[in-house]
Tab-separated table of C-alpha atoms in Angstrom:
chain	number	residue	atom	x	y	z
A	8	MET	CA	8.786	-6.356	-9.950
A	9	ASN	CA	6.238	-8.633	-11.571
A	10	LYS	CA	2.811	-10.027	-10.647
A	11	HIS	CA	2.539	-7.005	-8.374
A	12	ILE	CA	-0.349	-4.676	-7.546
A	13	VAL	CA	-0.139	-1.110	-8.837
A	14	VAL	CA	-2.354	1.620	-7.383
A	15	ILE	CA	-2.425	4.779	-9.491
A	16	ASN	CA	-3.406	8.078	-7.834
A	17	SER	CA	-4.353	8.451	-4.173
A	18	PRO	CA	-7.389	9.627	-2.220
A	19	LYS	CA	-7.649	13.376	-1.735
A	20	HIS	CA	-8.184	13.019	2.012
A	21	ASN	CA	-6.297	10.762	4.475
A	22	PRO	CA	-4.408	8.767	1.818
A	23	THR	CA	-2.078	7.080	4.305
A	24	GLN	CA	-4.918	5.730	6.417
A	25	TYR	CA	-6.651	4.504	3.276
A	26	PHE	CA	-3.552	2.719	1.974
A	27	GLU	CA	-2.831	1.203	5.388
A	28	ARG	CA	-6.266	-0.441	5.440
A	29	PHE	CA	-5.937	-1.482	1.819
A	30	ALA	CA	-2.523	-3.092	2.344
A	31	ALA	CA	-3.589	-4.753	5.596
A	32	GLN	CA	-6.464	-6.431	3.753
A	33	ILE	CA	-4.087	-7.633	1.042
A	34	ARG	CA	-1.757	-9.142	3.642
A	35	GLU	CA	-4.576	-11.064	5.332
A	36	ASN	CA	-4.900	-13.297	2.267
A	37	THR	CA	-2.232	-16.009	2.245
A	38	ALA	CA	-2.134	-15.860	-1.573
A	39	THR	CA	-1.131	-12.171	-1.538
A	40	LYS	CA	0.709	-12.034	1.774
A	41	LYS	CA	3.976	-11.205	0.029
A	42	THR	CA	2.697	-9.656	-3.194
A	43	PRO	CA	4.463	-6.329	-3.845
A	44	ILE	CA	2.182	-3.282	-3.674
A	45	VAL	CA	3.306	-0.267	-5.678
A	46	LEU	CA	1.806	3.201	-5.316
A	47	LEU	CA	2.177	5.495	-8.308
A	48	ASN	CA	1.480	9.095	-7.300
A	49	THR	CA	3.130	12.390	-6.368
A	50	ASP	CA	1.663	12.785	-2.887
A	51	TYR	CA	4.661	11.577	-0.874
A	52	PRO	CA	7.583	13.900	-1.739
A	53	ASP	CA	9.427	12.781	1.404
A	54	GLY	CA	8.803	9.093	0.828
A	55	LEU	CA	6.290	6.703	2.327
A	56	PRO	CA	5.696	6.578	6.076
A	57	SER	CA	7.039	3.538	7.916
A	58	SER	CA	3.499	2.272	8.522
A	59	LEU	CA	3.195	1.591	4.779
A	60	VAL	CA	6.772	0.441	4.257
A	61	ASN	CA	6.287	-2.156	6.999
A	62	LEU	CA	3.329	-3.521	5.043
A	63	GLY	CA	5.496	-4.078	1.984
A	64	VAL	CA	4.287	-1.000	0.103
A	65	MET	CA	6.633	0.772	-2.327
A	66	LEU	CA	6.380	4.169	-3.994
A	67	VAL	CA	7.057	5.228	-7.557
A	68	GLU	CA	6.756	8.991	-7.761
A	69	GLY	CA	4.960	9.914	-10.938
A	70	HIS	CA	1.767	9.794	-12.962
A	71	GLY	CA	-0.115	6.929	-14.545
A	72	ASN	CA	-0.433	8.789	-17.850
A	73	HIS	CA	3.299	9.489	-18.237
A	74	GLU	CA	5.076	6.840	-20.257
A	75	ASP	CA	8.340	6.976	-18.276
A	76	ASP	CA	6.472	6.568	-14.983
A	77	PHE	CA	4.439	3.756	-16.537
A	78	HIS	CA	7.616	1.806	-17.214
A	79	GLN	CA	9.249	2.724	-13.900
A	80	ALA	CA	6.340	1.068	-12.075
A	81	ASN	CA	6.611	-1.886	-14.494
A	82	ILE	CA	2.849	-1.749	-14.988
A	83	GLY	CA	3.091	-4.085	-17.965
A	84	GLU	CA	3.967	-6.934	-15.581
A	85	ALA	CA	1.421	-6.059	-12.895
A	86	GLU	CA	-1.218	-8.600	-11.881
A	87	HIS	CA	-3.721	-5.907	-10.920
A	88	ILE	CA	-3.906	-2.221	-11.845
A	89	LEU	CA	-6.123	-0.028	-9.681
A	90	VAL	CA	-6.926	3.493	-10.855
A	91	LEU	CA	-8.327	5.658	-8.055
A	92	ALA	CA	-10.357	8.803	-8.599
A	93	LYS	CA	-8.179	11.793	-7.753
A	94	ASP	CA	-11.154	13.476	-6.079
A	95	GLU	CA	-14.086	11.226	-5.232
A	96	LEU	CA	-16.504	14.183	-5.236
A	97	LEU	CA	-15.362	15.876	-8.451
A	98	GLU	CA	-16.692	14.486	-11.721
A	99	ASP	CA	-13.728	15.940	-13.621
A	100	SER	CA	-11.683	13.186	-11.977
A	101	ASP	CA	-13.217	10.794	-14.510
A	102	SER	CA	-11.396	12.617	-17.332
A	103	LEU	CA	-8.030	11.928	-15.725
A	104	THR	CA	-8.829	8.299	-14.949
A	105	PHE	CA	-10.183	7.792	-18.469
A	106	ASP	CA	-6.909	9.053	-19.943
A	107	ILE	CA	-4.978	6.627	-17.740
A	108	CYS	CA	-7.271	3.725	-18.622
A	109	TYR	CA	-7.007	4.485	-22.327
A	110	ARG	CA	-3.239	4.244	-22.003
A	111	MET	CA	-3.722	0.813	-20.424
A	112	LYS	CA	-5.864	-0.163	-23.413
A	113	GLU	CA	-3.107	0.933	-25.795
A	114	HIS	CA	-0.706	-1.346	-23.917
A	115	GLY	CA	-3.200	-4.234	-23.980
A	116	LEU	CA	-3.673	-4.116	-20.197
A	117	SER	CA	-7.234	-2.845	-19.765
A	118	TYR	CA	-8.464	-6.325	-18.771
A	119	ARG	CA	-6.389	-5.982	-15.596
A	120	VAL	CA	-7.747	-2.551	-14.636
A	121	ILE	CA	-10.146	-1.835	-11.792
A	122	VAL	CA	-11.173	1.815	-12.026
A	123	GLU	CA	-13.118	4.188	-9.803
A	124	CYS	CA	-15.768	6.216	-11.602
A	125	VAL	CA	-17.377	9.271	-9.959
A	126	GLU	CA	-20.282	9.816	-12.378
A	127	ASP	CA	-22.474	6.817	-13.174
A	128	GLU	CA	-23.059	8.067	-16.719
A	129	ASN	CA	-19.329	7.574	-17.433
A	130	ARG	CA	-19.310	3.902	-16.464
A	131	GLU	CA	-20.076	2.651	-19.960
A	132	ARG	CA	-17.153	4.626	-21.371
A	133	PHE	CA	-14.756	2.757	-19.098
A	134	LYS	CA	-16.388	-0.558	-19.934
A	135	ARG	CA	-16.133	0.106	-23.673
A	136	ILE	CA	-12.360	0.436	-23.433
A	137	GLY	CA	-12.193	-2.881	-21.626
A	138	ALA	CA	-11.834	-2.056	-17.925
A	139	LYS	CA	-12.166	-5.227	-15.856
A	140	SER	CA	-14.326	-3.572	-13.211
A	141	VAL	CA	-15.817	-0.111	-12.689
A	142	ILE	CA	-16.836	0.910	-9.170
A	143	ARG	CA	-17.799	4.033	-7.267
A	144	PRO	CA	-15.182	5.606	-4.995
A	145	ILE	CA	-16.057	4.456	-1.473
A	146	ARG	CA	-13.251	5.810	0.661
A	147	SER	CA	-14.421	4.295	3.934
A	148	TYR	CA	-14.088	0.764	2.545
A	149	PRO	CA	-10.872	0.096	0.589
A	150	GLU	CA	-11.800	-3.538	1.185
A	151	ILE	CA	-14.139	-3.266	-1.815
A	152	LEU	CA	-11.136	-2.848	-4.129
A	153	VAL	CA	-9.534	-5.879	-2.516
A	154	ARG	CA	-12.681	-7.935	-3.106
A	155	ALA	CA	-12.677	-6.800	-6.746
A	156	MET	CA	-9.202	-8.267	-7.133
A	157	GLU	CA	-9.708	-11.474	-5.182
A	158	THR	CA	-13.266	-12.310	-6.246
A	159	PRO	CA	-14.240	-10.432	-9.424
A	160	GLY	CA	-17.933	-9.551	-9.319
A	161	ALA	CA	-18.132	-9.443	-5.527
A	162	GLU	CA	-17.519	-5.694	-5.608
A	163	GLN	CA	-20.726	-5.227	-7.606
A	164	LEU	CA	-22.718	-7.078	-4.967
A	165	ILE	CA	-21.173	-4.992	-2.199
A	166	GLU	CA	-21.656	-1.738	-4.075
A	167	ASP	CA	-25.290	-2.581	-4.735
A	168	MET	CA	-25.887	-2.682	-0.991
A	169	PHE	CA	-25.079	1.033	-0.751
A	170	THR	CA	-27.955	2.088	-3.006
A	171	ARG	CA	-31.698	1.521	-3.357
A	172	ALA	CA	-31.479	1.262	-7.143
A	173	ASP	CA	-31.876	-2.516	-7.456
A	174	ASP	CA	-31.699	-4.438	-4.187
A	175	HIS	CA	-31.280	-3.481	-0.576
A	176	PHE	CA	-31.625	-4.851	2.957
A	177	MET	CA	-34.827	-4.686	4.962
A	178	ARG	CA	-35.461	-5.811	8.527
A	179	TYR	CA	-38.582	-7.847	9.291
A	180	SER	CA	-40.012	-8.919	12.617
A	181	LEU	CA	-40.092	-12.717	12.761
A	182	TRP	CA	-40.155	-14.542	16.087
A	183	LEU	CA	-38.087	-17.722	15.887
A	184	GLU	CA	-38.014	-20.406	18.568
A	185	GLY	CA	-35.370	-22.947	17.580
A	186	ASP	CA	-36.324	-22.998	13.891
A	187	GLN	CA	-33.596	-24.058	11.502
A	188	TRP	CA	-32.095	-21.268	9.435
A	189	ARG	CA	-32.523	-23.170	6.173
A	190	ASP	CA	-36.296	-23.215	6.764
A	191	VAL	CA	-36.290	-19.448	7.145
A	192	VAL	CA	-34.341	-19.059	3.907
A	193	MET	CA	-36.432	-21.559	1.977
A	194	SER	CA	-39.731	-20.050	3.109
A	195	MET	CA	-38.781	-16.585	1.907
A	196	MET	CA	-37.298	-17.725	-1.382
A	197	MET	CA	-40.188	-20.048	-2.228
A	198	ALA	CA	-42.587	-17.160	-1.597
A	199	ASN	CA	-40.388	-15.016	-3.872
A	200	LEU	CA	-40.004	-12.372	-1.174
A	201	GLY	CA	-36.230	-12.119	-0.922
A	202	THR	CA	-33.071	-13.742	0.436
A	203	PRO	CA	-32.489	-13.795	4.226
A	204	LEU	CA	-28.843	-13.198	5.081
A	205	ALA	CA	-28.871	-12.555	8.833
A	206	TYR	CA	-31.049	-12.606	11.922
A	207	VAL	CA	-31.328	-10.593	15.115
A	208	THR	CA	-31.200	-12.505	18.395
A	209	LYS	CA	-33.626	-11.771	21.212
A	210	GLU	CA	-30.777	-9.856	22.864
A	211	GLY	CA	-30.381	-7.660	19.779
A	212	GLN	CA	-27.177	-9.141	18.356
A	213	ILE	CA	-26.805	-9.496	14.574
A	214	CYS	CA	-25.809	-12.966	13.329
A	215	ILE	CA	-24.738	-12.957	9.698
A	216	HIS	CA	-24.956	-15.961	7.361
A	217	PRO	CA	-25.561	-18.713	9.916
A	218	ALA	CA	-25.216	-22.387	9.039
A	219	GLY	CA	-28.255	-23.978	7.414
A	220	ASP	CA	-28.865	-26.401	10.270
A	221	GLU	CA	-28.392	-23.802	13.010
A	222	LYS	CA	-31.397	-23.528	15.310
A	223	ILE	CA	-32.389	-19.911	15.534
A	224	HIS	CA	-33.775	-18.064	18.535
A	225	GLY	CA	-34.461	-14.591	17.258
A	226	GLN	CA	-36.775	-11.643	16.915
A	227	SER	CA	-36.090	-10.420	13.367
A	228	ILE	CA	-34.422	-11.259	10.079
A	229	LEU	CA	-32.436	-9.089	7.676
A	230	MET	CA	-33.348	-9.845	4.096
A	231	LEU	CA	-32.140	-8.762	0.674
A	232	VAL	CA	-35.196	-7.634	-1.270
A	233	ARG	CA	-35.873	-6.176	-4.702
A	234	THR	CA	-36.564	-2.465	-4.660
A	235	GLU	CA	-39.551	-2.850	-6.969
A	236	ALA	CA	-41.149	-5.606	-4.865
A	237	ILE	CA	-40.690	-4.886	-1.160
A	238	PRO	CA	-42.726	-7.317	0.981
A	239	THR	CA	-44.595	-6.316	4.125
A	240	ASP	CA	-44.075	-7.712	7.630
A	241	GLU	CA	-47.368	-9.565	7.245
A	242	GLU	CA	-46.278	-11.230	3.995
A	243	VAL	CA	-43.011	-12.358	5.584
A	244	ALA	CA	-44.765	-13.799	8.639
A	245	GLU	CA	-47.389	-15.556	6.508
A	246	ALA	CA	-44.761	-17.054	4.203
A	247	PHE	CA	-42.932	-18.574	7.160
A	248	ARG	CA	-46.142	-19.852	8.782
A	249	SER	CA	-47.283	-21.496	5.549
A	250	PHE	CA	-43.918	-23.119	4.934
A	251	THR	CA	-43.592	-24.554	8.439
A	252	ALA	CA	-47.194	-25.827	8.311
A	253	VAL	CA	-46.440	-27.773	5.127
A	254	GLN	CA	-43.241	-29.104	6.645
A	255	LYS	CA	-45.131	-30.432	9.665
A	256	LEU	CA	-47.734	-32.141	7.482
A	257	SER	CA	-45.001	-33.746	5.365
A	258	ALA	CA	-43.331	-35.074	8.495
């Protein structure tokens, strides 16, 4: 095996379901449709279920911090190395994953490692030993790990959406009658209020990331805003009114 994906450890709960979703996401990308996926853990003493085998997943029974198992999984030739938290709710899991990641550093592989970190205060420790990406364990969305591999940095944007620490989504009432989406976006950004990413139709459907020239008939917008500067409904409505007024005068 070479240029493969190695996943060390497994989720404490429903590991098979998690790996099925993870592998299915990998197979949807034409670039990784046939990339070998290797699981390194001790949670399948009777071998992998057919649902994983059919997705091209292989098992190496062992531990990421055992040298023999390290070589058996041929981790040195892996394209991506994912280190999962053994228990996503137990901060002691970080000690185990740190030991594994330090071994990767000793082998000169830390720049290929995406690691799950339970406690935020431990993130810098993983970064100091060169981990490529450090993310929280989010068991409902293995897709985040896939994004971290395919588009490095995207996982940080996705993860940020789950907290109120920096940025988060807010919904604002804004009646739109055939206005172009780019005007909605421009009006909010020029007023420094946030970045619109979706709108709600008059029937209540959510339309995400429409084309710039799409004419919108909607009742609300969903906007990414800064936690320290959350605009009001009135500010959003006024920003759009002012922008469209200027546009009409310019025309």
